Coordinates of C-alpha atoms and ligand atoms in Angstrom, one line a residue:
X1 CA 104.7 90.7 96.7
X2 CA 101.7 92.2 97.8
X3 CA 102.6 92.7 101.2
X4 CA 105.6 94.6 100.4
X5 CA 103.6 96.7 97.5
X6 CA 101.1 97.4 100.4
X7 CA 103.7 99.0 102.6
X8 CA 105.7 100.4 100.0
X9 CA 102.2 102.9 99.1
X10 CA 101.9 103.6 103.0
X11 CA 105.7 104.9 102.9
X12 CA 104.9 107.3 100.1
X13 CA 101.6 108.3 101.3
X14 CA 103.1 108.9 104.7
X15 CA 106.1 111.0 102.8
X16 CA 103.2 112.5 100.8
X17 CA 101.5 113.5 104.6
X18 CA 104.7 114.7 106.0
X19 CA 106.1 117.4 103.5
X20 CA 102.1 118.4 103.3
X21 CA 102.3 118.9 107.2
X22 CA 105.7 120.6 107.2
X23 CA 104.8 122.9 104.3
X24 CA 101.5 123.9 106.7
X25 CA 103.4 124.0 110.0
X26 CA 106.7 126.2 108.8
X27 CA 104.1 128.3 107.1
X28 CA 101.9 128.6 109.7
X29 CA 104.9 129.4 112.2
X30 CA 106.5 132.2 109.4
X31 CA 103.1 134.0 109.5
X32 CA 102.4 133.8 113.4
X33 CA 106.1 134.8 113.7
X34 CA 105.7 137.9 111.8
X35 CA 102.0 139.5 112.7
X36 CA 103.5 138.7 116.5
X37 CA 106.9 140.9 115.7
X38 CA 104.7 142.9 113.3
X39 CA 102.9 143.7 116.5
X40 CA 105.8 144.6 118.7
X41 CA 106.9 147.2 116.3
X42 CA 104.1 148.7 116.1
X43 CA 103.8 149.0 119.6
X44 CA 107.0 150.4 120.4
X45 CA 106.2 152.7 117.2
X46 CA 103.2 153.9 119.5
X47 CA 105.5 155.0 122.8
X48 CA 107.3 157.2 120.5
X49 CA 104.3 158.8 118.2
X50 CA 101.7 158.8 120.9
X51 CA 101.1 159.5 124.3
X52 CA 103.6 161.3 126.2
X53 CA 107.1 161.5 123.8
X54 CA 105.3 162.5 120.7
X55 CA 104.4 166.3 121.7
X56 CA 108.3 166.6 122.4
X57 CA 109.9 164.4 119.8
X58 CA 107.4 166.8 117.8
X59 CA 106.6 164.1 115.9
X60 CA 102.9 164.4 114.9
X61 CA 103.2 168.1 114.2
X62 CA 106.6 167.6 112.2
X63 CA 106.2 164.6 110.0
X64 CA 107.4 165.8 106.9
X65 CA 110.4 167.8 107.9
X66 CA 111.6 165.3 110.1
X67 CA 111.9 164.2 113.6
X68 CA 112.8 167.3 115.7
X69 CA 112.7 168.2 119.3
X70 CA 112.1 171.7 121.0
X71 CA 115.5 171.0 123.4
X72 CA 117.3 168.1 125.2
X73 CA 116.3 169.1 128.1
X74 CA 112.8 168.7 127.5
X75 CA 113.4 165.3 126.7
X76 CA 115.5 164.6 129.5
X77 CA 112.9 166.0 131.6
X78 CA 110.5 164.0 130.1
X79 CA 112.4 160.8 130.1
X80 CA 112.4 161.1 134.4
X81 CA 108.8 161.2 134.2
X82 CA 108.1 158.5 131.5
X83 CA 105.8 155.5 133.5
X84 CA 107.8 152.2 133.0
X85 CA 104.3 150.4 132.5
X86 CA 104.2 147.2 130.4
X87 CA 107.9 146.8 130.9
X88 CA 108.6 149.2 128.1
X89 CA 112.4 151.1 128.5
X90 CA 113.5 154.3 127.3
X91 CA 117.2 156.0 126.7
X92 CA 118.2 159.0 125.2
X93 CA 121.8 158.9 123.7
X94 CA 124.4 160.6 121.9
X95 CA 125.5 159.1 118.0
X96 CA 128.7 157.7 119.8
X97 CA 126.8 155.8 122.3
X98 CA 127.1 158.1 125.2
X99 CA 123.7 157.2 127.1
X100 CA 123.1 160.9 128.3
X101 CA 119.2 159.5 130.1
X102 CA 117.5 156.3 130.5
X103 CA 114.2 155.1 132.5
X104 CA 115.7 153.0 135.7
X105 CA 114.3 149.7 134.1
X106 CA 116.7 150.3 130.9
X107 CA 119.2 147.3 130.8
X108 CA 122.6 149.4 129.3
X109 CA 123.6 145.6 127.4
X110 CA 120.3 145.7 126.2
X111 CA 120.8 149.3 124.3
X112 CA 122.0 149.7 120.3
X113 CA 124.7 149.0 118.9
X114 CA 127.0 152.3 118.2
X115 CA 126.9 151.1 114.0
X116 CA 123.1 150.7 114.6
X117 CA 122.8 154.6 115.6
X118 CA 124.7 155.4 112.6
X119 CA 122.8 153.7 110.2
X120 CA 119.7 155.0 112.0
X121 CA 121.6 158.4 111.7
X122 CA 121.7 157.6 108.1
X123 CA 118.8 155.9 106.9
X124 CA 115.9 157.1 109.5
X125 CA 114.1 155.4 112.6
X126 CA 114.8 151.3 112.8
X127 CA 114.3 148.4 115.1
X128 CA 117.0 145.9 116.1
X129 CA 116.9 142.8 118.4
X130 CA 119.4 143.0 121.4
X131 CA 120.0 141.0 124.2
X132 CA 120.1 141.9 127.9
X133 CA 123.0 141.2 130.7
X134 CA 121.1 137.7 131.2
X135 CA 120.2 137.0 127.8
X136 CA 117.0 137.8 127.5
X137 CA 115.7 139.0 123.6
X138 CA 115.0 142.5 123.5
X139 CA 113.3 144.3 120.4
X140 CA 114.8 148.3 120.6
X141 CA 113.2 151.3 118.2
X142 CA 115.9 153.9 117.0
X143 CA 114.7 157.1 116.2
X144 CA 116.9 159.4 115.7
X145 CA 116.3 163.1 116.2
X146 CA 117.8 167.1 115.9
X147 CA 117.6 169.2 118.4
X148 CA 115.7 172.1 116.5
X149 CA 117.9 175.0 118.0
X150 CA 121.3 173.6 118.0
X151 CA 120.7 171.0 115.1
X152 CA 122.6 168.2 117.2
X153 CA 122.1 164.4 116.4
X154 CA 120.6 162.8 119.2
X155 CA 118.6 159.4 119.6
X156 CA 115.9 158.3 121.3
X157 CA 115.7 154.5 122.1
X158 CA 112.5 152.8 123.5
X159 CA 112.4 148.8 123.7
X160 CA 111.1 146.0 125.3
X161 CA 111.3 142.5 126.1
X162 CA 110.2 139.4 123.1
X163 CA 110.1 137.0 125.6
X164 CA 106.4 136.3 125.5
X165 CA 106.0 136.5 121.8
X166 CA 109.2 133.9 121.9
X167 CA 107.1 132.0 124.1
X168 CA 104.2 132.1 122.0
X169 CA 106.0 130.5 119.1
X170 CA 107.3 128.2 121.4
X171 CA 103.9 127.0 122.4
X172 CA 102.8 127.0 119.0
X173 CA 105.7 125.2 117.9
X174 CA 105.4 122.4 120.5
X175 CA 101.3 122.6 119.6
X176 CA 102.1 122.0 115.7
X177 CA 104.7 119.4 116.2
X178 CA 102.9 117.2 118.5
X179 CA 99.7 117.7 115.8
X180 CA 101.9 116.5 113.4
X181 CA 103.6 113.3 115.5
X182 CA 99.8 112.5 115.5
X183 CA 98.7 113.2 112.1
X184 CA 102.1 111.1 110.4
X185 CA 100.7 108.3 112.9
X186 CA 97.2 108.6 111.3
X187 CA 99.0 108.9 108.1
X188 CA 100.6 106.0 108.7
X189 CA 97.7 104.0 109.9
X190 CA 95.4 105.2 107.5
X191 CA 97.4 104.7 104.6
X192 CA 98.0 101.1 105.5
X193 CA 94.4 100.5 105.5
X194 CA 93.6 102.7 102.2
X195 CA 96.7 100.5 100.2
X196 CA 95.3 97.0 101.4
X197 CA 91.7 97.7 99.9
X198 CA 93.1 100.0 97.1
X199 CA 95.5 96.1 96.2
X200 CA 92.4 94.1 97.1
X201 CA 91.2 94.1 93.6
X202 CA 94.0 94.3 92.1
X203 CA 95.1 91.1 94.0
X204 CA 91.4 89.5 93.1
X205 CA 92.3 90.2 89.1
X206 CA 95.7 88.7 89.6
X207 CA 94.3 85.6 91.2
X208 CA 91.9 85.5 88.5
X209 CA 94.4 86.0 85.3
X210 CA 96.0 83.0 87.3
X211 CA 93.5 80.9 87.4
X212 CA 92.9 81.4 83.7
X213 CA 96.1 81.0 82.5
X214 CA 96.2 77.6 84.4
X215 CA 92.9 76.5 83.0
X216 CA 93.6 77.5 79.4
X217 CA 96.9 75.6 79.1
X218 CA 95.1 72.6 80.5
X219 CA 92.4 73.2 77.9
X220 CA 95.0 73.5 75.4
X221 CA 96.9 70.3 76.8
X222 CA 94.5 67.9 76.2
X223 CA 93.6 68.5 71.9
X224 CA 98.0 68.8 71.9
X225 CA 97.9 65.5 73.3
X226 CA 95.5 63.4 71.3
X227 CA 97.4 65.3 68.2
X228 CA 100.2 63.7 69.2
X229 CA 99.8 60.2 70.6
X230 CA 97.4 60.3 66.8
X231 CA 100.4 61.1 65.1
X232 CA 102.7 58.4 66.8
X233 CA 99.2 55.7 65.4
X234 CA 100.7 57.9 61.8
X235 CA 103.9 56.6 62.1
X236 CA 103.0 52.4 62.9
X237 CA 103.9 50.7 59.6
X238 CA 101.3 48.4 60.3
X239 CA 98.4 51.1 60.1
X240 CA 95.3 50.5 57.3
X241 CA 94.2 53.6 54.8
X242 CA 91.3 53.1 56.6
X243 CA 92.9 53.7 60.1
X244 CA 95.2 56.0 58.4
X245 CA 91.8 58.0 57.3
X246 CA 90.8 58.2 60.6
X247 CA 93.3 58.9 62.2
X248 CA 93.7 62.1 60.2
X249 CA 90.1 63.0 60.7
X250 CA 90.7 63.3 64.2
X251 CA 94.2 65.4 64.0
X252 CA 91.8 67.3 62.1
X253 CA 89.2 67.5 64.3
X254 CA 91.8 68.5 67.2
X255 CA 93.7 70.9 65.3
X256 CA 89.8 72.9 64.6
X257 CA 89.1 72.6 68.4
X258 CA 92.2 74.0 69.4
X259 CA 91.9 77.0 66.5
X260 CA 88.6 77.7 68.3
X261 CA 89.9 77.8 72.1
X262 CA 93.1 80.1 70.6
X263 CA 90.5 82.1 69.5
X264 CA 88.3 82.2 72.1
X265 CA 91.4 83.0 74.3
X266 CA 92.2 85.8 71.8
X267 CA 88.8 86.8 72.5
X268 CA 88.8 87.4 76.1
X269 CA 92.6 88.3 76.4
X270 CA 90.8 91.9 74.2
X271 CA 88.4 92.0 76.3
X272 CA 90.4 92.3 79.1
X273 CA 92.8 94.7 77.5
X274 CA 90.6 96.9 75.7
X275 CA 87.1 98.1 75.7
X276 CA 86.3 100.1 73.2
X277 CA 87.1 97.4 70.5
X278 CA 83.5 97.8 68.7
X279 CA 82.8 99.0 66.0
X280 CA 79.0 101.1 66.3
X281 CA 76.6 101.0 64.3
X282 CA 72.9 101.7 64.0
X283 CA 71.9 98.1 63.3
X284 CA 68.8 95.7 63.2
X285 CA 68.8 93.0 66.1
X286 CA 66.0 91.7 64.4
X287 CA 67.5 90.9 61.2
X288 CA 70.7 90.3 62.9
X289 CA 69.2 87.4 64.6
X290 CA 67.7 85.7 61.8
X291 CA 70.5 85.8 59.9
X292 CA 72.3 84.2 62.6
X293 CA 69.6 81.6 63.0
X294 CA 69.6 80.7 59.3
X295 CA 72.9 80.2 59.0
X296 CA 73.0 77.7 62.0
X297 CA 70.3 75.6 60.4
X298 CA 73.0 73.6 58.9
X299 CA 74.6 72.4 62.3
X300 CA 71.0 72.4 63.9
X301 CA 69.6 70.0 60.8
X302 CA 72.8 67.2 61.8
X303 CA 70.6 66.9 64.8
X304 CA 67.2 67.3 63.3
X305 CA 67.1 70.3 65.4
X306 CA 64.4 72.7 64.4
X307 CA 66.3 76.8 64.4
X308 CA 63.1 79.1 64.5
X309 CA 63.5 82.6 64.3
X310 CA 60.1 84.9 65.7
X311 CA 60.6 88.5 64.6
X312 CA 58.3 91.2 64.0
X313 CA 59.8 94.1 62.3
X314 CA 63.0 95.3 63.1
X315 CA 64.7 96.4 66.5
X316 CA 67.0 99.0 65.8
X317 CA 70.3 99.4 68.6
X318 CA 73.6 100.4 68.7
X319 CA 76.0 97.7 68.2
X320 CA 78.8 96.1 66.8
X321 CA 77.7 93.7 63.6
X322 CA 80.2 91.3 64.4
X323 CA 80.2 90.9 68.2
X324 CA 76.4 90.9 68.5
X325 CA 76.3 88.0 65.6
X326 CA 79.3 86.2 67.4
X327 CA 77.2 86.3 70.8
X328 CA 74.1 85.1 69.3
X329 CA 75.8 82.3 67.5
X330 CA 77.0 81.4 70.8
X331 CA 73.5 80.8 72.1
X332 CA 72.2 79.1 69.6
X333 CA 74.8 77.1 69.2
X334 CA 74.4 75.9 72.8
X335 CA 70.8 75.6 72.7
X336 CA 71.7 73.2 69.5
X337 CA 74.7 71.4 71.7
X338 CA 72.9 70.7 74.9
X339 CA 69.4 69.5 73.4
X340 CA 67.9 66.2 72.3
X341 CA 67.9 65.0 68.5
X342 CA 64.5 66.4 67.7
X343 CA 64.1 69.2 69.7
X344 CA 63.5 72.6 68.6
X345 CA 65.2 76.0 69.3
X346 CA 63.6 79.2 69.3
X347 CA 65.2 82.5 68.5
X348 CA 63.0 85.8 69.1
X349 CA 63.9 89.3 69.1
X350 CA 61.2 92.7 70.2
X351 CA 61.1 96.0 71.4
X352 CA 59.6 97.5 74.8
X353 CA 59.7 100.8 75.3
X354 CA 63.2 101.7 74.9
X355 CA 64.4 98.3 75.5
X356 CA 65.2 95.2 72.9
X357 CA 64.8 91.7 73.6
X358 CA 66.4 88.8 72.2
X359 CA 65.0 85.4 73.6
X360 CA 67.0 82.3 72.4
X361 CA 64.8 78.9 74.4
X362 CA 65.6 75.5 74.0
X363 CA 63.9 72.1 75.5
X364 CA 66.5 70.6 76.0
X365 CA 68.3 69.0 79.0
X366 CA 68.5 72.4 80.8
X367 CA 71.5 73.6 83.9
X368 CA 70.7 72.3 87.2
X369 CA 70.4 75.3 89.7
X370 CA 73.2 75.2 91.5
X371 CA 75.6 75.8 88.6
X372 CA 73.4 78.8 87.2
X373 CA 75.4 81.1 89.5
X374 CA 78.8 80.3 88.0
X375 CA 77.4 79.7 84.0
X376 CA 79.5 83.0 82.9
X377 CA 82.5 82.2 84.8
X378 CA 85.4 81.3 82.2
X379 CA 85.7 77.6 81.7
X380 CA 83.2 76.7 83.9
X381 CA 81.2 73.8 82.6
X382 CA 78.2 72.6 84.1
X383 CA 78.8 69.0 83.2
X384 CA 82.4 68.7 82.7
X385 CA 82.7 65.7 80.8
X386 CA 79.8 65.6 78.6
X387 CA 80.4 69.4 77.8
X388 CA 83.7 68.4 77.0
X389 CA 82.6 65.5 74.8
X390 CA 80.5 67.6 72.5
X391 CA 83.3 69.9 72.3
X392 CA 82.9 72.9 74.6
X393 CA 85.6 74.8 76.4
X394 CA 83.4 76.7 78.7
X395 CA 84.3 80.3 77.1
X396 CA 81.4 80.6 74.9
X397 CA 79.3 82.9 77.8
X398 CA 82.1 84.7 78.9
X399 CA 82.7 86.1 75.7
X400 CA 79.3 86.9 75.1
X401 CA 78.3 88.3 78.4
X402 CA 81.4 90.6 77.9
X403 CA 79.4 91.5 74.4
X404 CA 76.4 92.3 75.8
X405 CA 78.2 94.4 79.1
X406 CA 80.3 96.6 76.9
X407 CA 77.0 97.5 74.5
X408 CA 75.6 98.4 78.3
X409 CA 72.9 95.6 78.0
X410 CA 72.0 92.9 80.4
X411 CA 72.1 88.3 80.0
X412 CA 70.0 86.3 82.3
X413 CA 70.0 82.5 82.1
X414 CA 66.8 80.8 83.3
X415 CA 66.6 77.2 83.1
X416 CA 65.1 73.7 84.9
X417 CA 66.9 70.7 84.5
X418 CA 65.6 68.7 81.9
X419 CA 63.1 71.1 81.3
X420 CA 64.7 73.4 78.8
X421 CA 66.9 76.7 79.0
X422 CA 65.7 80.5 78.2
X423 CA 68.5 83.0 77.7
X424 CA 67.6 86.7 77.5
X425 CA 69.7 89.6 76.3
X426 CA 68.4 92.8 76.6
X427 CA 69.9 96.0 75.3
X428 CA 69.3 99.6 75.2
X429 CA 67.1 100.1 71.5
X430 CA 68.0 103.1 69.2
X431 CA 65.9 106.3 69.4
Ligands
ATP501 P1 82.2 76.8 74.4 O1 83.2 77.7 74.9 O2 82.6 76.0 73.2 O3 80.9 77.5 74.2 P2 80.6 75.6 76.4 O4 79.4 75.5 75.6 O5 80.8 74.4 77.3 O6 81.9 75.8 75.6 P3 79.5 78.0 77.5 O7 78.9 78.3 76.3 O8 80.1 79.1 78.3 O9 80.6 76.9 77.3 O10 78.5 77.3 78.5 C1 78.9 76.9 79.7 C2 78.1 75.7 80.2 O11 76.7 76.1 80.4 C3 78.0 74.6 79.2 O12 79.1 73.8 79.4 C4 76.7 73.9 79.6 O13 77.0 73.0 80.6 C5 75.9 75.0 80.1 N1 74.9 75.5 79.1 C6 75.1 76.6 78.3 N2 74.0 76.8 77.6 C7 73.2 75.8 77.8 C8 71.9 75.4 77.3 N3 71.2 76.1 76.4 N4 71.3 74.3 77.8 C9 72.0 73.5 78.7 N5 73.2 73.9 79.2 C10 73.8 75.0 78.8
MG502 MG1 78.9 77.2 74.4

């Protein structure tokens, strides 16, 4: 699934690559192609308004009445002269095509059109591309021009070979397309590697919703059972009130345990959908805490437990009411679950600097070290079976480690094996 995910993101950052690279490479070839011809014109422009021609043609003096000429002859004359230099030609003809002169160099194939004299006739001086006798691209200027004394049409025709700007765009051509054969590869490469670690997570969440699915309907498998194989004892005629009585104290019993994991699960199936489910509130941790500590005497007292609560003033942060009482039941009511008849549990909540502390520390029969790593992983039990026993699904950190992480505070367990645990929370206090 992943694998095919993985190269269905190369394809389309590869597509992505490719129209990004055409886009760049026809545009870069339109604007080369243009400033090259641009270039051209404006060099043949230059035979005819500079240099030799334009004194005739009249050109410079003349501009706003037009292109005239002093006499054909002149030009004629002038034409024999011209220097063929730079491989630029030159013809003089008549509006029906009649080529009257022409430089020695002129290729006759290579001249205008007769409908491209008229229209030059028509509309003023304009280039067209030709082609010579052997197919080479020719670029020719029409200009044409009135004898002054006669006020005959005639037209002056100066051109030259495209070939090495046709070359050019060749090269370039070649240049951008092997750039982009290489940068499609490196597309393709890249985006490979880019998908795999952009899925890597996404795969490492998967694997983890897995897991958690598989662990919760085993959690959820076991209370089902002893409901039912305790409501098959129901149904024996032979059963006593007083079995009967027990029996129903344990559906009971099962029914509140699986109540609590649905919640739990409820819980953490929020957390992982939504994070901004709090509510906050300015709110005393102090008084927060000792609340929460009074009300768990009751539980604590079962197991002649002693709940303390050491608070000095209050603590002010910004929290949610409900979460932060729900996370600090939580620790208390582990402290209570995994410590001797007799022991004592302490509860303690200050302020330093901008920082709150909340210390819940037990005596009790403590987390050996290697399982501290793994104490907020969902489900994870550091005794199994006894956890189990006592009731405990393993979701009780979880939940409130994702408490304290979403009001941007930090949980540290430290604890010594049959020494006694010490969990601190700390969160940002309220200015
Ligand atoms: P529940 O979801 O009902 O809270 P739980 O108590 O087993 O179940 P957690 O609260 O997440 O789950 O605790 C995980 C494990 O960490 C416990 O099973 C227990 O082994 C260990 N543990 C937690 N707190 C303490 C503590 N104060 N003293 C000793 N062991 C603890
Ligand atoms: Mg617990």
């Amino acid at each position: 699934m992943f694998g095919r995910a993985r190269w269905r993101l190369t394809i389309w950052f590869a597509a992505a690559v490719i129209v990004i690279l055409a886009v760049i490479g026809v545009a870069v070839l339109f604007t080369t192609r243009a400033s090259l011809f641009d270039q051209v014109n404006s060099d043949l422009e230059d035979r005819v308004n500079r240099g030799a021609l334009a004194s005739l043609v009249g050109i410079q003096r003349d501009r706003t009445s037009g292109r005239t000429f002093p006499n054909i002859q002149a030009i004629e004359e002038a034409l024999d002269e011209l220097a063929t230099a730079g491989g630029y030609f030159y013809a003089f003809v008549s509006p029906d095509g009649e080529v009257r002169e022409h430089t020695s160099n002129v290729d006759l194939d290579g001249l205008a059109e007769v409908d491209d004299l008229e229209r030059a006739i028509l509309e003023g001086p304009l280039f067209v591309d030709t082609k010579s006798s052997e197919g080479e691209d020719l670029r020719v200027y029409v200009v044409p021009l009135q004898e002054r004394a006669t006020d005959r049409i005639f037209i002056l025709e100066v051109g030259r070979s495209t070939e090495p700007e046709r070359q050019a765009l060749r090269q370039i051509t070649l240049i951008l397309a092997g750039g982009g054969g290489v940068g499609v590869a490196l597309a393709v490469a890249g985006g490979f590697v880019l998908s795999g670690l952009a899925l890597r997570p996404i795969k490492t969440a998967m694997g983890r919703q897995r897991g958690f699915v598989a662990d919760a309907s085993h959690e959820l498998r076991t209370p089902l059972t002893l409901i039912r194989a305790n409501a098959e004892l129901l149904q024996r005629p032979s059963a006593t009130a007083e079995e009967t009585g027990d029996i129903a104290a344990e559906i009971i019993s099962e029914t509140d345990r699986l109540n609590n994991l649905v919640s739990q699960l409820l819980t953490l199936a929020r957390a992982d959908a939504d994070h901004s489910a709090f509510r906050m509130d300015r709110i005393d941790l102090a008084e927060i805490a000792a609340d929460t500590a009074r009300q768990m005497r009751l539980l604590a007292e079962r197991k002649q437990i002693a709940v303390e609560s050491d608070t000095n003033g209050p603590v002010t942060v910004e929290g949610d009411d409900t979460r932060l009482r729900e996370m600090i039941t939580i620790l208390i009511d582990n402290a209570i679950k995994y410590s001797d008849e007799g022991s004592s549990v302490k509860v303690s909540v200050e302020k330093a600097g901008d920082r709150a502390h909340l210390t819940i520390s037990d005596n009790g029969r403590g987390i050996p070290t290697d399982a501290l790593p793994r104490i907020f992983d969902r489900f994870y039990r550091a005794d199994k079976a006894r956890s189990r026993e006592i009731g405990g699904t393993g979701l009780g950190l979880a939940i409130a480690k994702w408490i304290v992480d979403s009001h941007k505070g930090h949980i540290d367990i430290d604890s010594r094996q049959g020494e006694g645990t010490t969990v601190s929370v700390e969160l940002p206090a309220a200015t």
